[in-house]
Coordinates of C-alpha atoms in Angstrom, one line a residue:
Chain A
X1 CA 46.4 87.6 192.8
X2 CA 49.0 90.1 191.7
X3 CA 48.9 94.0 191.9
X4 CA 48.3 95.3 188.3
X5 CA 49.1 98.9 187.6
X6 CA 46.6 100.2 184.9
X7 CA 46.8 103.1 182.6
X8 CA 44.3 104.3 180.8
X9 CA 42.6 108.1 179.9
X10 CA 39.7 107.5 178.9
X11 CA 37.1 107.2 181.7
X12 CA 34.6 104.6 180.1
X13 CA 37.8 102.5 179.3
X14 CA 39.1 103.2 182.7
X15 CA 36.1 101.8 184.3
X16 CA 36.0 98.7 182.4
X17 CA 39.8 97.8 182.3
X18 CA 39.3 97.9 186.5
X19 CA 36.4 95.8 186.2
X20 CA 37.6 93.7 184.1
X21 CA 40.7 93.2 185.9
X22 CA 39.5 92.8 189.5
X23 CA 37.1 90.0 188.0
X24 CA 40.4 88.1 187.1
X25 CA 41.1 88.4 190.4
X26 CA 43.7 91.2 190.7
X27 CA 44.4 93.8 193.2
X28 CA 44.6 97.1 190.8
X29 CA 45.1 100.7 190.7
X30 CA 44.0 102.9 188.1
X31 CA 45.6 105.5 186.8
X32 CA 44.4 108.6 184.1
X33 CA 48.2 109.1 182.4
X34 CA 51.8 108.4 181.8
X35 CA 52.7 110.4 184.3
X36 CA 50.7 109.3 187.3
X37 CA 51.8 105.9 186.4
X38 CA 55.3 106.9 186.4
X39 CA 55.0 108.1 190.2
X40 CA 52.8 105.6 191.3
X41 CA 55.4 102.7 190.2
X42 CA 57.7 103.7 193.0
X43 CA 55.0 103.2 195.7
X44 CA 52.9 100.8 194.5
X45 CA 55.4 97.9 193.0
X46 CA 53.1 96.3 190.7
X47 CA 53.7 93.2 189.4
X48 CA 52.7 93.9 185.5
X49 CA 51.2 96.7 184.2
X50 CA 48.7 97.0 181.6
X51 CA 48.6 100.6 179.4
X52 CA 46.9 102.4 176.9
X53 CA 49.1 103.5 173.7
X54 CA 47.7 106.2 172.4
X55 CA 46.9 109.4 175.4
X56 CA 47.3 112.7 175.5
X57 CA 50.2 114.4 176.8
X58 CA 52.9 111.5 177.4
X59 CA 51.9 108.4 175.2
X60 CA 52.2 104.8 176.1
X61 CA 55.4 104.7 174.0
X62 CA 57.0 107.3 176.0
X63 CA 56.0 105.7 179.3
X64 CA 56.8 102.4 178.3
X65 CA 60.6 103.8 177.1
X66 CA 60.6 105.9 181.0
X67 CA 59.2 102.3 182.7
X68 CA 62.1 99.8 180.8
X69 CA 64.8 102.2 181.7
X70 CA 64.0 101.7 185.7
X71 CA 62.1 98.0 185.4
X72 CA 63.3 96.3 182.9
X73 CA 61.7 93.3 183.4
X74 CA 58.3 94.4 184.4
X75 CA 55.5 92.7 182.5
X76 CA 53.3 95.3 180.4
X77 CA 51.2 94.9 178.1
X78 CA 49.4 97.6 176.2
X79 CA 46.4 97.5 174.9
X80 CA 44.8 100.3 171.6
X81 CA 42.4 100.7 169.3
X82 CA 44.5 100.0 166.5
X83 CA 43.8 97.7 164.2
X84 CA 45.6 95.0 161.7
X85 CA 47.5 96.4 159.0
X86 CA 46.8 100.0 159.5
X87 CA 48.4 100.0 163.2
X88 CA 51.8 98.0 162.2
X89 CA 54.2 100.1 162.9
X90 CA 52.9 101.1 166.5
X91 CA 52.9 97.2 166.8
X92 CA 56.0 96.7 165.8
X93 CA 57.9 99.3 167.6
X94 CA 55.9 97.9 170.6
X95 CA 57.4 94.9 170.1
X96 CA 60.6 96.0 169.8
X97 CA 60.4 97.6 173.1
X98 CA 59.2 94.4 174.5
X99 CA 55.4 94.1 175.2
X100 CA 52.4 92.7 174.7
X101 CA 50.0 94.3 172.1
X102 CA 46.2 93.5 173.0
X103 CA 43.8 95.1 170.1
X104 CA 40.8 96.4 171.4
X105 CA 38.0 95.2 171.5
X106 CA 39.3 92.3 173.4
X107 CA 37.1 89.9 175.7
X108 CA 38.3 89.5 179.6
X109 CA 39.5 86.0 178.4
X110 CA 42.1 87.6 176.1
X111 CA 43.5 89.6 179.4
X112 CA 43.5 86.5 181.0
X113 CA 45.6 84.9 178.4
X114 CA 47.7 87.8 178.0
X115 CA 48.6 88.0 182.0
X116 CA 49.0 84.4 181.7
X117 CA 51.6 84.8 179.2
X118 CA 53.3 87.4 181.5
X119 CA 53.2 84.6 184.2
X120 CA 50.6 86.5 186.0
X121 CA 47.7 84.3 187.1
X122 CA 44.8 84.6 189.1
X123 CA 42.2 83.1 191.3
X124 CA 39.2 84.7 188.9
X125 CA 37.8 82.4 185.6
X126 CA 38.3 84.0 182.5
Chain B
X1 CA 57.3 114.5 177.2
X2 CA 57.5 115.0 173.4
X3 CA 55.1 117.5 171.8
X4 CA 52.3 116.1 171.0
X5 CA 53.0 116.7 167.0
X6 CA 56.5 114.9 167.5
X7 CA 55.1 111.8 169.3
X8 CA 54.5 108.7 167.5
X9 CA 50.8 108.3 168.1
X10 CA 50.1 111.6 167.0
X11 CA 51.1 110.9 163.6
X12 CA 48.5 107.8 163.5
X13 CA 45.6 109.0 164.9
X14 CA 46.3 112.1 162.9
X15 CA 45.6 109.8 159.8
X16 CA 41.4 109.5 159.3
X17 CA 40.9 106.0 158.7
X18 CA 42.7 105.2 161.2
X19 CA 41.7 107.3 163.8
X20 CA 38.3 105.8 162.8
X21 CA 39.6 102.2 163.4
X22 CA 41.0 103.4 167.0
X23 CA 37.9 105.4 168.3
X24 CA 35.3 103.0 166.9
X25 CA 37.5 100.3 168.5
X26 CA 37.4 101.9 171.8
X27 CA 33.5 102.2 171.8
X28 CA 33.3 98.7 170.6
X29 CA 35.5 97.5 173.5
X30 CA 33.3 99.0 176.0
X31 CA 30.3 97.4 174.5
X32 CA 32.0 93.9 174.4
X33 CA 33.5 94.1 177.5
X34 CA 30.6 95.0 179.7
X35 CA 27.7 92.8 177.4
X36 CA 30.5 90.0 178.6
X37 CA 30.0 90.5 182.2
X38 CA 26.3 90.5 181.4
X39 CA 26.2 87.6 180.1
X40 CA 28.2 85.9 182.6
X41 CA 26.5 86.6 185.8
X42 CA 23.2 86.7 184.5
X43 CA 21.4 83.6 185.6
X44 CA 22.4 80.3 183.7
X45 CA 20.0 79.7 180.9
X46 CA 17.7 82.7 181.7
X47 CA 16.2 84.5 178.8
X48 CA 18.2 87.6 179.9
X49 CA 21.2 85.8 179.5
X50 CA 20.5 84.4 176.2
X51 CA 19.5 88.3 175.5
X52 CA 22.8 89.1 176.3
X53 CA 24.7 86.2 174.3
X54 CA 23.2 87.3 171.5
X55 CA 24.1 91.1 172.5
X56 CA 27.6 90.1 172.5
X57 CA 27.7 87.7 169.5
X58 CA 26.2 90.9 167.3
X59 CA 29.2 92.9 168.5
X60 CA 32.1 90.6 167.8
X61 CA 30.1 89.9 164.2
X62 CA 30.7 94.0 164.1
X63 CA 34.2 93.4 165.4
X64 CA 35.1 90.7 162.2
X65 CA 33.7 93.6 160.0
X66 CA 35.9 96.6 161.5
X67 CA 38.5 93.9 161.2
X68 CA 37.7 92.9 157.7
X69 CA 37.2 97.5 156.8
X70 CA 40.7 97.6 158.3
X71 CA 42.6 94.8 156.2
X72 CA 41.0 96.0 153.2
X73 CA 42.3 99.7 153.7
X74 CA 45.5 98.4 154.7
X75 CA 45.6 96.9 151.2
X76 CA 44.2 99.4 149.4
X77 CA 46.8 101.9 150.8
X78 CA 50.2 98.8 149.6
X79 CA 48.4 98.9 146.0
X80 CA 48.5 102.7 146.1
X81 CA 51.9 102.8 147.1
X82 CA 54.7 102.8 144.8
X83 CA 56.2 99.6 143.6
X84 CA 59.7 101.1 144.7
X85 CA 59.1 102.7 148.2
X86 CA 62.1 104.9 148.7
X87 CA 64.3 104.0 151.5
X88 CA 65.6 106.3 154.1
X89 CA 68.1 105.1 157.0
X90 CA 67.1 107.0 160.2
X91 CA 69.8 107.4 162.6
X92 CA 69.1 108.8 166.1
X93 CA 70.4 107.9 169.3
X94 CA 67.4 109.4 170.9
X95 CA 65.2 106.7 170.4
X96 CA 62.1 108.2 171.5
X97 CA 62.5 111.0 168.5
X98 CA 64.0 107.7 166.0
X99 CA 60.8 106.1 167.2
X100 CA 58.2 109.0 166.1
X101 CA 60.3 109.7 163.0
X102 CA 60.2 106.1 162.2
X103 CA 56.3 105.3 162.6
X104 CA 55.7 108.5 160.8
X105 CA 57.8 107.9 158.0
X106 CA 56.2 104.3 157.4
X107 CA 52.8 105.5 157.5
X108 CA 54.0 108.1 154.8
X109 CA 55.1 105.4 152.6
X110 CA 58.6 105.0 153.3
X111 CA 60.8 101.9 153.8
X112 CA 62.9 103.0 156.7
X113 CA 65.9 101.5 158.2
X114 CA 66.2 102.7 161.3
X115 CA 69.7 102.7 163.5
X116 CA 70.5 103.9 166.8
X117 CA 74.1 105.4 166.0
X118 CA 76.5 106.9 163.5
X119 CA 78.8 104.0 163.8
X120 CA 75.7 101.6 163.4
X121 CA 75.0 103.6 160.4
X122 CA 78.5 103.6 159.2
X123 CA 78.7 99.4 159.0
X124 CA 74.8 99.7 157.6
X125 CA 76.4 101.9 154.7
X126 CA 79.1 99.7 153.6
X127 CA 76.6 96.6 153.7
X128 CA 74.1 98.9 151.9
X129 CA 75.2 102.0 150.1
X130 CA 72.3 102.6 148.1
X131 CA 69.9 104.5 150.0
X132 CA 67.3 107.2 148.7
X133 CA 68.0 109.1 151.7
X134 CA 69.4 109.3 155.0
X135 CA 68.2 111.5 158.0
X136 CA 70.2 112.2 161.2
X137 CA 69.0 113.9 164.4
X138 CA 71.6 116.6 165.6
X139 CA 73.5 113.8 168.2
X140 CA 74.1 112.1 164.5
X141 CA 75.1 114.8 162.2
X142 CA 78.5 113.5 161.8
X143 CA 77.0 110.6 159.5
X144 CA 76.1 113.6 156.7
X145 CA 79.4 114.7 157.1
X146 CA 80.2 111.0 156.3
X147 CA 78.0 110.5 153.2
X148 CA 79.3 114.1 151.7
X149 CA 82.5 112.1 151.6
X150 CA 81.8 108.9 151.1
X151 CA 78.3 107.9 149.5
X152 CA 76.9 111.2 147.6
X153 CA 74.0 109.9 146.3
X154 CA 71.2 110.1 149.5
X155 CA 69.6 113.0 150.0
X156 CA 70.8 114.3 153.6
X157 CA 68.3 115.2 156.1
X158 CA 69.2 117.0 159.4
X159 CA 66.4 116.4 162.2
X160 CA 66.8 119.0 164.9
X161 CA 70.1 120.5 164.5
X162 CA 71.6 123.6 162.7
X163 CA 72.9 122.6 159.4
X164 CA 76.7 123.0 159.4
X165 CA 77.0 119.1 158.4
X166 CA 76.1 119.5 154.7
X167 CA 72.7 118.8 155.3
X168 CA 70.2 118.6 152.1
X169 CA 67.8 119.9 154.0
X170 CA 67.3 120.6 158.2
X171 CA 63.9 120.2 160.1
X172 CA 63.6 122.3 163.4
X173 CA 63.2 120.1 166.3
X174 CA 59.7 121.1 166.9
X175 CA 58.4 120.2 163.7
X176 CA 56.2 117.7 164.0
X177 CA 57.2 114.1 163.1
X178 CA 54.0 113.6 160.6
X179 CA 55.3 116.8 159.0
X180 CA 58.4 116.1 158.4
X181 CA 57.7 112.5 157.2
X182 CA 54.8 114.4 154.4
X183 CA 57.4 116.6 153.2
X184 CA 60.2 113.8 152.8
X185 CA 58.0 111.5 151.5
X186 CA 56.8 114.4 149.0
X187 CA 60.4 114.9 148.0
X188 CA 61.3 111.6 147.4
X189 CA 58.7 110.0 145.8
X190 CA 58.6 112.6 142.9
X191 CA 62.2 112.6 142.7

């Protein structure tokens, strides 16, 4: 089990990304923006964190700029509604910054996979 | 926080087709995600089950299809573009404004380059000189002072800054970074 720090605006998506999450196995605290996230990472000391790009107010790529400049070498991976080709430069610039990029709609198993990568595993199946 | 015109996201989901792709990604991801917990705890080899296993197969088919819509606009929008994109070298030391200006000026159909200093830009320059244009944010005006001397043939944009570095032409900071990339992509690609 690791403590996940999740950020996502949309209330539906909130829901389900929780869900979703504690099914894996983790312990998790949802957040509704950027900058809830920001003051909860003091606190809280997640282990990862999983975020939403594109919110209102600050986006994922200005949290994820605020995040590397205190953790550097926490695990995030952010997760939109972009899609191939038409999203590439988000992607990229993503990338650059260091994360993981999971295009929704994505199935719990490719969370799984994703934490896994981030050397986050849990006790739940995928 | 960045206005919500400067920020990077803005200037995608400003974009139709692709704030189609996003939102009807976001529905579809709630539909998948919840149809999958359906059909894992509902009892093995129920009908219910198998209801839901087909619930689930019918929205990844419609997740292959959104997929499909996308790659096809994606091409659609490279065949429209012209065979010589122009090619602006960004340099900003802020890299959340380089970042917005970046996106926004790819997704207007520009090739960009984009360099987090003047001195970066400097070495860039005499790898490269031939550039369509360069823009600076106002920590980076020096480089127009630079090209004025040096490489006269890019148009020089100022980002942010009052234009006492032989600018071309200045956008206020405000200005939103889809804006700004329009009207430079306007400019150059009827050059």
């Amino acid at each position: 089990m690791a403590r996940i720090l999740a950020v996502e605006d949309d209330p539906v998506g909130r829901d389900l990304l929780a869900i979703t999450l504690q099914r894996l196995g983790h312990d998790v605290l949802m957040v509704e923006s950027a900058s809830e996230a920001l003051r909860r990472l003091r606190d809280w000391q997640p282990q990862a964190m999983v975020t939403d790009i594109v919110m209102p107010g600050m986006d994922g790529i200005e949290l994820l700029r605020e995040v590397r400049a205190d953790y550097p070498n926490l695990p995030v991976i952010a997760v939109t509604g972009g899609c191939m080709g038409l999203i590439d430069p988000l992607a990229a610039l993503m990338e650059a910054l260091g994360v993981q990029v999971l295009t929704k709609p994505f199935l719990p198993a490719d969370l799984f996979a994703a934490l896994e990568r981030c050397a986050i595993t849990s006790r739940g199946a995928a | 926080m960045m206005d919500d015109g400067v920020k990077a996201t803005s200037a995608l989901v400003r974009d139709p087709v692709r704030r189609f792709v996003h939102d009807l990604n976001n529905h579809l991801g709630t539909a998948i995600g919840f149809s999958s917990f359906l059909a894992e705890d509902l009892p093995d080899q129920s009908a219910e089950q198998g209801y839901a296993v087909r619930v689930l197969e019918a929205l990844m088919a419609c997740r292959d299809l959104i997929g499909t819509f996308a790659a096809q606009q994606a091409s659609l929008r490279r065949a429209a573009m012209p065979a010589h994109r122009p090619r602006l070298l960004l340099v900003a030391s802020d890299g959340i404004v380089g970042d917005a200006l970046a996106v926004a000026m790819e997704a207007a159909g520009l090739e960009v380059a984009p360099c987090r200093s003047v001195e970066e830009a400097v070495e860039i320059l005499k790898e490269m000189p031939r550039w369509d244009a360069v823009m600076a944010s106002a920590a980076d005006a020096d480089i127009l002072a630079h090209l004025f001397d040096h490489h006269p043939d890019p148009v020089r944009l100022l980002y942010g800054g009052v234009d006492e570095h032989r600018a071309d032409i200045s956008f206020s900071a405000g200005r939103p970074a889809i804006e700004v990339a329009r009207l430079v992509a306007a400019l150059l690609l009827h050059a």
